[in-house]
Coordinates of C-alpha atoms and ligand atoms in Angstrom, one line a residue:
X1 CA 100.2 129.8 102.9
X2 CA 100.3 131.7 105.6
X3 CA 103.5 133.5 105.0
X4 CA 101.6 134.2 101.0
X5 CA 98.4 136.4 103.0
X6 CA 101.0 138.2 105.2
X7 CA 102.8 139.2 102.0
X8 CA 99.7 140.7 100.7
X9 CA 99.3 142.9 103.6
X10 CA 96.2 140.4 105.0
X11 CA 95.9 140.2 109.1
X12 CA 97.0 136.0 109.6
X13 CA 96.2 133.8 112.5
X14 CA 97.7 130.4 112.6
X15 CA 95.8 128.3 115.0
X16 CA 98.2 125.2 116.3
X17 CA 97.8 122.9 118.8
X18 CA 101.2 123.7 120.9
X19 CA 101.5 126.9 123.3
X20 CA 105.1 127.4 123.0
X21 CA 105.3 127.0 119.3
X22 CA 102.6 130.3 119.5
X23 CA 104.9 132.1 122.2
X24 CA 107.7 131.5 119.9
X25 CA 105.9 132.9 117.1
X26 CA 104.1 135.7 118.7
X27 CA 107.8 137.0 120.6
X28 CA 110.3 136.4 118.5
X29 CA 108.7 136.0 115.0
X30 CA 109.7 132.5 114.4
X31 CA 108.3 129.4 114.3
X32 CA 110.5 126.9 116.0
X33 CA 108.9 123.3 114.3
X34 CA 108.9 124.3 110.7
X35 CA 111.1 126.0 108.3
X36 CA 112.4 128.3 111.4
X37 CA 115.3 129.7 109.9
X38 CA 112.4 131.9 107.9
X39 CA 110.9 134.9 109.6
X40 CA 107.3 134.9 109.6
X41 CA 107.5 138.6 109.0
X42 CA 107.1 140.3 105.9
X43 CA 107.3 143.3 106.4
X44 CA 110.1 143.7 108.3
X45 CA 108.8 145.4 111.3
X46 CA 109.7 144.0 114.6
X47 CA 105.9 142.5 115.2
X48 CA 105.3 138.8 113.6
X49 CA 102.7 140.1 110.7
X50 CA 101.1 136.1 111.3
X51 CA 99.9 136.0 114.9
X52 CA 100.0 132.3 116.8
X53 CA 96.5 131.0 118.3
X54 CA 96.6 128.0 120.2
X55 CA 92.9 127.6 122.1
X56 CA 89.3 126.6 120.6
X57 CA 88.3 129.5 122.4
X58 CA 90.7 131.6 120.0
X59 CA 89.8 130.0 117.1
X60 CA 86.1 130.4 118.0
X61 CA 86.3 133.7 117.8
X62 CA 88.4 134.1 115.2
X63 CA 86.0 132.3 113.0
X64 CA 83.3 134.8 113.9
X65 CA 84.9 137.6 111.9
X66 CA 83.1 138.2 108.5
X67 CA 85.3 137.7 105.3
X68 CA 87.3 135.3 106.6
X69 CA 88.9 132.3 104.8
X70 CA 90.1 129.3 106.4
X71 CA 93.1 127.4 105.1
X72 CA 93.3 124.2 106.0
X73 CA 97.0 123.0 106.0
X74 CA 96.8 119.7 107.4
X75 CA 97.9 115.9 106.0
X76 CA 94.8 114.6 104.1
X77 CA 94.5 111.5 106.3
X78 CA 94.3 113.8 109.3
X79 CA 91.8 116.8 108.2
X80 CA 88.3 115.6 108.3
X81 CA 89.2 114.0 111.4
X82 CA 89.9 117.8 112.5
X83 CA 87.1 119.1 111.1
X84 CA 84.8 117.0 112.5
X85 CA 86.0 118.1 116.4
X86 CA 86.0 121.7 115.4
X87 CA 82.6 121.1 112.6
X88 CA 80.5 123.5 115.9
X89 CA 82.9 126.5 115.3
X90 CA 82.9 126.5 112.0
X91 CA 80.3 128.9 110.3
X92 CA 78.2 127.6 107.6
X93 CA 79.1 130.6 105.4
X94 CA 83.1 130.8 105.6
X95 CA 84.5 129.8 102.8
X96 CA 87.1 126.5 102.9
X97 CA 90.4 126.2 101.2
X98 CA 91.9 122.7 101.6
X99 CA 96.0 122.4 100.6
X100 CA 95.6 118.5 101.5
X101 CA 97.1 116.2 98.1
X102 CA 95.5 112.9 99.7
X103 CA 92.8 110.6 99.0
X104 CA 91.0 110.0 102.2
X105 CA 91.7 105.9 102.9
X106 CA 89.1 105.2 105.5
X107 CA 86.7 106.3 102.8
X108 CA 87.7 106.5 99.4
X109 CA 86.8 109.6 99.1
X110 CA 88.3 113.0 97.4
X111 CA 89.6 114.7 100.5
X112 CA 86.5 117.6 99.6
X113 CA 83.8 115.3 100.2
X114 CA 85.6 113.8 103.4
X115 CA 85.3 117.1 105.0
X116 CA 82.3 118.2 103.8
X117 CA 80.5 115.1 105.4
X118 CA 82.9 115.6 108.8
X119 CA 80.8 118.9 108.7
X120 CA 77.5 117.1 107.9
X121 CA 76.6 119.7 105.5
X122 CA 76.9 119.7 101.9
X123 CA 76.4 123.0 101.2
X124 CA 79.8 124.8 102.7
X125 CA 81.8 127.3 100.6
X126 CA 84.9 125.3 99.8
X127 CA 87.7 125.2 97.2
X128 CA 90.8 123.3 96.8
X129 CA 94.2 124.5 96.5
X130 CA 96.9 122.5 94.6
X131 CA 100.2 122.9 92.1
X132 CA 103.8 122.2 92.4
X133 CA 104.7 124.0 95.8
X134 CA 107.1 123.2 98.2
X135 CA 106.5 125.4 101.5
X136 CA 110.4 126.3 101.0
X137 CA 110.4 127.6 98.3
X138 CA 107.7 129.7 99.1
X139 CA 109.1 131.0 102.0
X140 CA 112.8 132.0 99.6
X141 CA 110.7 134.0 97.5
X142 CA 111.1 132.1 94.6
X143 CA 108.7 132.2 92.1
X144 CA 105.8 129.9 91.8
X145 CA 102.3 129.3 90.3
X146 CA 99.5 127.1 91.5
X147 CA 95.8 126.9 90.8
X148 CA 92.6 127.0 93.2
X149 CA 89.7 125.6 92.0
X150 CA 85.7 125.4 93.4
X151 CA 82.7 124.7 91.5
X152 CA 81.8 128.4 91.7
X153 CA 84.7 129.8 90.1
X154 CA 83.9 133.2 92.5
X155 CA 85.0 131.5 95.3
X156 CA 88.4 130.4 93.6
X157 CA 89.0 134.2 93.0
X158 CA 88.7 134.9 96.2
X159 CA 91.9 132.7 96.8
X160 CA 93.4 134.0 93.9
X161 CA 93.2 137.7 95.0
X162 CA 93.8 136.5 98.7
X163 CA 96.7 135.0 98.1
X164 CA 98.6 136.1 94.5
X165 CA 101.3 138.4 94.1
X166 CA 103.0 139.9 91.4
X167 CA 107.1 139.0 92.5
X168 CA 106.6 135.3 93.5
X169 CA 103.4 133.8 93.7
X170 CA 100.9 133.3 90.9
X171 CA 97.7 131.7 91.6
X172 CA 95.1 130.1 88.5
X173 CA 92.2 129.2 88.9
X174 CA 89.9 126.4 88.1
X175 CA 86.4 125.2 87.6
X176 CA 87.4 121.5 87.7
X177 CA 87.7 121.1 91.9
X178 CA 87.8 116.9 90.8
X179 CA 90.4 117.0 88.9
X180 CA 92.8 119.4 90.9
X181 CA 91.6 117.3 94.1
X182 CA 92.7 114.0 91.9
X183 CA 95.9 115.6 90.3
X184 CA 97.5 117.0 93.4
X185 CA 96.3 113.4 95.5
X186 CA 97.2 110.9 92.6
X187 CA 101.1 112.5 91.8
X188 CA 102.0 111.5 95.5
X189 CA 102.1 107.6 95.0
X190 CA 104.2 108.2 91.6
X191 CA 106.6 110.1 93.1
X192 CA 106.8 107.5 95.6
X193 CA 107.6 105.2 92.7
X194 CA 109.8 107.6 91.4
X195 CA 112.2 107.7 94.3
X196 CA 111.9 103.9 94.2
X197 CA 113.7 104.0 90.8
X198 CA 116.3 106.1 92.2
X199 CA 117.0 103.6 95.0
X200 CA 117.2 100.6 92.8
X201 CA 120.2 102.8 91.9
X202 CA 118.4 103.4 88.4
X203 CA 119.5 106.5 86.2
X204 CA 117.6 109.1 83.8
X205 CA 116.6 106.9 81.0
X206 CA 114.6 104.7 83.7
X207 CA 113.2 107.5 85.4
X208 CA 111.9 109.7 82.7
X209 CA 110.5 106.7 80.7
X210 CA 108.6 106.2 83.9
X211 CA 107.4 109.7 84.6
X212 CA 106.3 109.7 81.0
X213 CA 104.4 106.6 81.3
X214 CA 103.0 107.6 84.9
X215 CA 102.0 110.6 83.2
X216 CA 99.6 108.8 80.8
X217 CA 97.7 106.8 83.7
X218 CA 97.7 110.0 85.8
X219 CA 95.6 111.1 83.0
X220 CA 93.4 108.5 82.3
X221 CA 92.3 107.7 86.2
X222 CA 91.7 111.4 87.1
X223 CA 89.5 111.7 83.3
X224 CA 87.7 108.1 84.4
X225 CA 86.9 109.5 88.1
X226 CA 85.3 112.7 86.8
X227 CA 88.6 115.0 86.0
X228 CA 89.2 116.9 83.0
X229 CA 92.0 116.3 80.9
X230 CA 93.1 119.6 80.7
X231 CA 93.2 120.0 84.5
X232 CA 95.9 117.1 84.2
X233 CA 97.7 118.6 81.4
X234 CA 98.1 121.6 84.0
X235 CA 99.8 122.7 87.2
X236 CA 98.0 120.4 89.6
X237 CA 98.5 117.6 87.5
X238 CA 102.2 117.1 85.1
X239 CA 103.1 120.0 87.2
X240 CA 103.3 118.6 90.5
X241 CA 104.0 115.1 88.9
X242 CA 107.3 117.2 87.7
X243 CA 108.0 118.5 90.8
X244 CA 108.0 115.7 93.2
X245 CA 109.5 113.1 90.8
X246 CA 112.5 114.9 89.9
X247 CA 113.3 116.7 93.4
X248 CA 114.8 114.5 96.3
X249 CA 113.3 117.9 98.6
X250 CA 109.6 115.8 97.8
X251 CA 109.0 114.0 101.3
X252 CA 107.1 111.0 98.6
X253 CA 110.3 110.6 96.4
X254 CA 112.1 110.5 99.5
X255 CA 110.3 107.3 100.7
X256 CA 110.3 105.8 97.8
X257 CA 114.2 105.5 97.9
X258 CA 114.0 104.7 101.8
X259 CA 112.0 102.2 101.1
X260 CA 113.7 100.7 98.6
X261 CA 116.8 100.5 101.1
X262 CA 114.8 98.4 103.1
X263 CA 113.0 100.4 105.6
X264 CA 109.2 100.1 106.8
X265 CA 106.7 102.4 106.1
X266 CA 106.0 103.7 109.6
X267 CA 109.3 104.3 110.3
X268 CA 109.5 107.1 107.7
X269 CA 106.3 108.0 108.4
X270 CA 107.8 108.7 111.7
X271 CA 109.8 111.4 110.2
X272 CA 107.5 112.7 107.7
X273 CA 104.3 113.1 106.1
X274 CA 103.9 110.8 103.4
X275 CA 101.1 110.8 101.4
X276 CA 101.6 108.5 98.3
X277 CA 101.4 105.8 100.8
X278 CA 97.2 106.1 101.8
X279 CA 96.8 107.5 98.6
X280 CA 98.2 104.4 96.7
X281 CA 95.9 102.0 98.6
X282 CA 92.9 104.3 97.3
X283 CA 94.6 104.6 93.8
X284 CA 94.2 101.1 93.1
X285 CA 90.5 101.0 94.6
X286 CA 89.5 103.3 91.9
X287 CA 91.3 101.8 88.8
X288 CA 89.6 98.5 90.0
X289 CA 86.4 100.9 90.3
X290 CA 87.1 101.5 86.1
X291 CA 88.7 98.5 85.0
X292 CA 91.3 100.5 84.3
X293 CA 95.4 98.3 84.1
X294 CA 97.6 101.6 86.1
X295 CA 100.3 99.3 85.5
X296 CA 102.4 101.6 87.6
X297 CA 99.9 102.7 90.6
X298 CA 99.6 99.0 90.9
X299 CA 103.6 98.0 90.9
X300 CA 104.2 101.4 93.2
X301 CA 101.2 99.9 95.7
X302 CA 102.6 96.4 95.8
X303 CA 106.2 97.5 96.4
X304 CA 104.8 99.5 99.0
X305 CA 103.2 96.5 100.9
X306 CA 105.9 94.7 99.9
X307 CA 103.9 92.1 97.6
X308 CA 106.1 92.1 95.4
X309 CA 110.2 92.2 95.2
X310 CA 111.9 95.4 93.1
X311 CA 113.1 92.8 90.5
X312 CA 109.6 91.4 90.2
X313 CA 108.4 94.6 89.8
X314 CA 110.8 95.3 87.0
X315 CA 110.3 92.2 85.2
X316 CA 106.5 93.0 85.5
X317 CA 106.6 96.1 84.1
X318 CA 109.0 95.8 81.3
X319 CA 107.4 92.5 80.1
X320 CA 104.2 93.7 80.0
X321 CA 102.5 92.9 76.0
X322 CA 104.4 95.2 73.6
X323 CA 102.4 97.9 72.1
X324 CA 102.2 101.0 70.5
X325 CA 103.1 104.1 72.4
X326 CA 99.8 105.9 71.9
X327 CA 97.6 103.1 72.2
X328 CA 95.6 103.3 75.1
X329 CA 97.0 100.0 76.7
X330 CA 96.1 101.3 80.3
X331 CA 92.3 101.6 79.4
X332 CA 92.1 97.6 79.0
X333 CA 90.6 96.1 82.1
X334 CA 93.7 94.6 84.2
Ligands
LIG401 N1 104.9 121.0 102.7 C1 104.8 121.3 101.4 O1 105.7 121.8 100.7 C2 103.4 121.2 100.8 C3 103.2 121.9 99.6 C4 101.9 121.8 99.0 C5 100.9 121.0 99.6 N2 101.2 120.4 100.7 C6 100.1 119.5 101.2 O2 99.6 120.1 102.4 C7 99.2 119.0 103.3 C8 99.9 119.3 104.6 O3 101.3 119.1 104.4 P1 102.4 119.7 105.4 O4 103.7 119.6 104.7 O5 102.0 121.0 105.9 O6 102.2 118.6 106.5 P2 102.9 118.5 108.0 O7 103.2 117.1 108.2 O8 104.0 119.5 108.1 O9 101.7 118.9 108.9 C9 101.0 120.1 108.8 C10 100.5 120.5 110.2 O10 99.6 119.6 110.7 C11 99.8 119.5 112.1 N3 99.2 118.3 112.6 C12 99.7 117.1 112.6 N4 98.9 116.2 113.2 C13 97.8 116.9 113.6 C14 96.6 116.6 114.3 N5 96.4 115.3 114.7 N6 95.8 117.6 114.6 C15 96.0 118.8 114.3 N7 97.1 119.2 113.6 C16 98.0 118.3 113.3 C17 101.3 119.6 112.2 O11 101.7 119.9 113.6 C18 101.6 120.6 111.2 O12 101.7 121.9 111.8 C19 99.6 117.7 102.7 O13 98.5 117.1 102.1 C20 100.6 118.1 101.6 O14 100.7 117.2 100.5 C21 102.4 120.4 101.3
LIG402 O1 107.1 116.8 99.8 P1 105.9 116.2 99.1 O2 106.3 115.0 98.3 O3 104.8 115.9 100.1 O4 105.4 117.3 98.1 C1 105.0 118.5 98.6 C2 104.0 119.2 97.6 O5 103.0 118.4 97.2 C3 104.8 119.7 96.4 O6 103.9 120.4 95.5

């Protein structure tokens, strides 16, 4: 995101917590932990066009600048933890844009009203960026659209002008920050499942019957927890749902295969961020919350806690009462 507001000619500091990954980025242009055969320089002159900032005092001061926008770009389980120890540097006024796709476990909350409460006020400028968007990608140039959504749909243009440009990136906006928060959280434990199909050492038939499937109870959980359908119809919804269950680049289809080849969640959570995993425990708290059946969030969640075996899970699923393809099964209480 970063790399996206120095593209648009926007003056970027990116506050991180180690010195020599900012010496690195402020000398040679680089930045050594993430994606660093990329140069963090659009322009092409020999200074980094995204400046490294690695003190509170920095950051402080940063954050007094008017017309500023702070991205948050951290793993949903980790940001309101963050916000919390910076909530005193913060200004009331500066307007928010969270790229976290979690549901926040300790809670069960949508990661927007985690942070809003880590900064004990209710009232801060925030909206919510989500869509089918791996960083790499991003950083190639290639083309891709997401969508930014807030309540006050003035704030979401702020995004979208901040951060759209005409030769790769394409930002939407959105009046439904719910069901973008839900979309973008809730595709993460299906792609988990997805990648779980692959290492059962299932083939195409398997996997799109259950991306189709997925797709329905996608819908009907984000519509039941305050979403709008066509939010899941869109980019932060079947978009990302696309993306991350067809790509082995998603970090979430990766540990679904990984784990199907018997490794333990915290060892690739070692390696990666995975968010399907929190975000699957809160799944299932909300279709219990609605009596709704998520056949799948429930099977992906079991497998997950290993409650089940792979060929249970199977049998489970396939066995389940036959029915017609548009009924609206998932809707009976479990
Ligand atoms: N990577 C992508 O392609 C991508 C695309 C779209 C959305 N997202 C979403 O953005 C969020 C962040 O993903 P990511 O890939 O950038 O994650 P990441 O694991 O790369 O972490 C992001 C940053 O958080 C920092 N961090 C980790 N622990 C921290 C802590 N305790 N305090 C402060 N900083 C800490 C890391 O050093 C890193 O710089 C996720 O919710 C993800 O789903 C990621
Ligand atoms: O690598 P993943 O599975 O965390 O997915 C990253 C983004 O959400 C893709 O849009």
């Amino acid at each position: 995101m970063a790399y996206a507001a120095a593209v648009n000619g926007h003056k970027v500091l990116l506050y991180m917590r180690d010195a020599e990954q900012c010496k690195s980025i402020n000398e040679k242009g680089y930045n050594p932990k993430y994606l660093s055969q990329y140069p963090l320089n659009p322009s092409g002159h020999d200074n980094p066009a995204i400046r490294g900032i690695c003190t509170t005092d920095e950051l402080a001061q940063a954050m007094k600048v008017t017309n500023v926008v702070v991205i948050l770009a951290l793993p949903c389980q980790l940001t309101p933890v963050w916000v919390e120890q910076h909530n005193t540097i913060i200004p009331e006024n500066t307007l928010l844009c969270s790229t976290a796709k979690g549901l926040y476990l300790p809670t069960k909350q949508l990661i927007g009203h985690a942070i809003l409460d880590s900064l004990n006020r209710a009232s801060q400028p925030i909206c919510f960026l989500s869509g089918p968007s791996f960083a790499e990608e991003i950083m190639r140039g290639y083309p891709t659209a997401v969508v930014v959504a807030s309540d006050q749909l003035y704030l979401a243009v702020q995004v979208q002008k901040l951060l759209s440009n005409a030769s790769s990136f394409r930002v939407y906006t959105s009046q439904d920050p719910i069901g973008v928060q839900l979309g973008g959280a809730l595709k993460n434990p299906l792609a988990v499942g997805a990648g779980m199909i692959a290492g059962m050492g299932f083939g195409s038939n398997t996997l799109s019957a259950c991306v189709t499937r997925a797709s329905r109870e996608l819908c009907d959980l984000c519509v039941a927890m305050g979403g709008r359908p066509e939010t899941v119809d869109g980019l932060s919804g079947i978009g990302d749902l696309m993306l991350t269950c067809f790509s082995s680049q998603s970090r979430n289809q990766r540990c679904g295969q990984r784990l199907m080849k018997g490794e333990g969640v915290k060892d690739i959570e070692k390696d990666f961020t995975v968010e399907g995993v929190a975000t699957a425990d809160v799944a299932v708290a909300y279709a219990d919350m609605c009596g709704l059946a998520c056949p799948i969030f429930r099977t992906v969640h079991a497998l997950i806690h290993k409650l089940i075996s792979p060929e249970e899970a199977i049998r489970d699923l396939m066995g389940r009462p036959l029915n017609l393809e548009a009924s609206r099964a998932n809707l009976e209480a479990k």
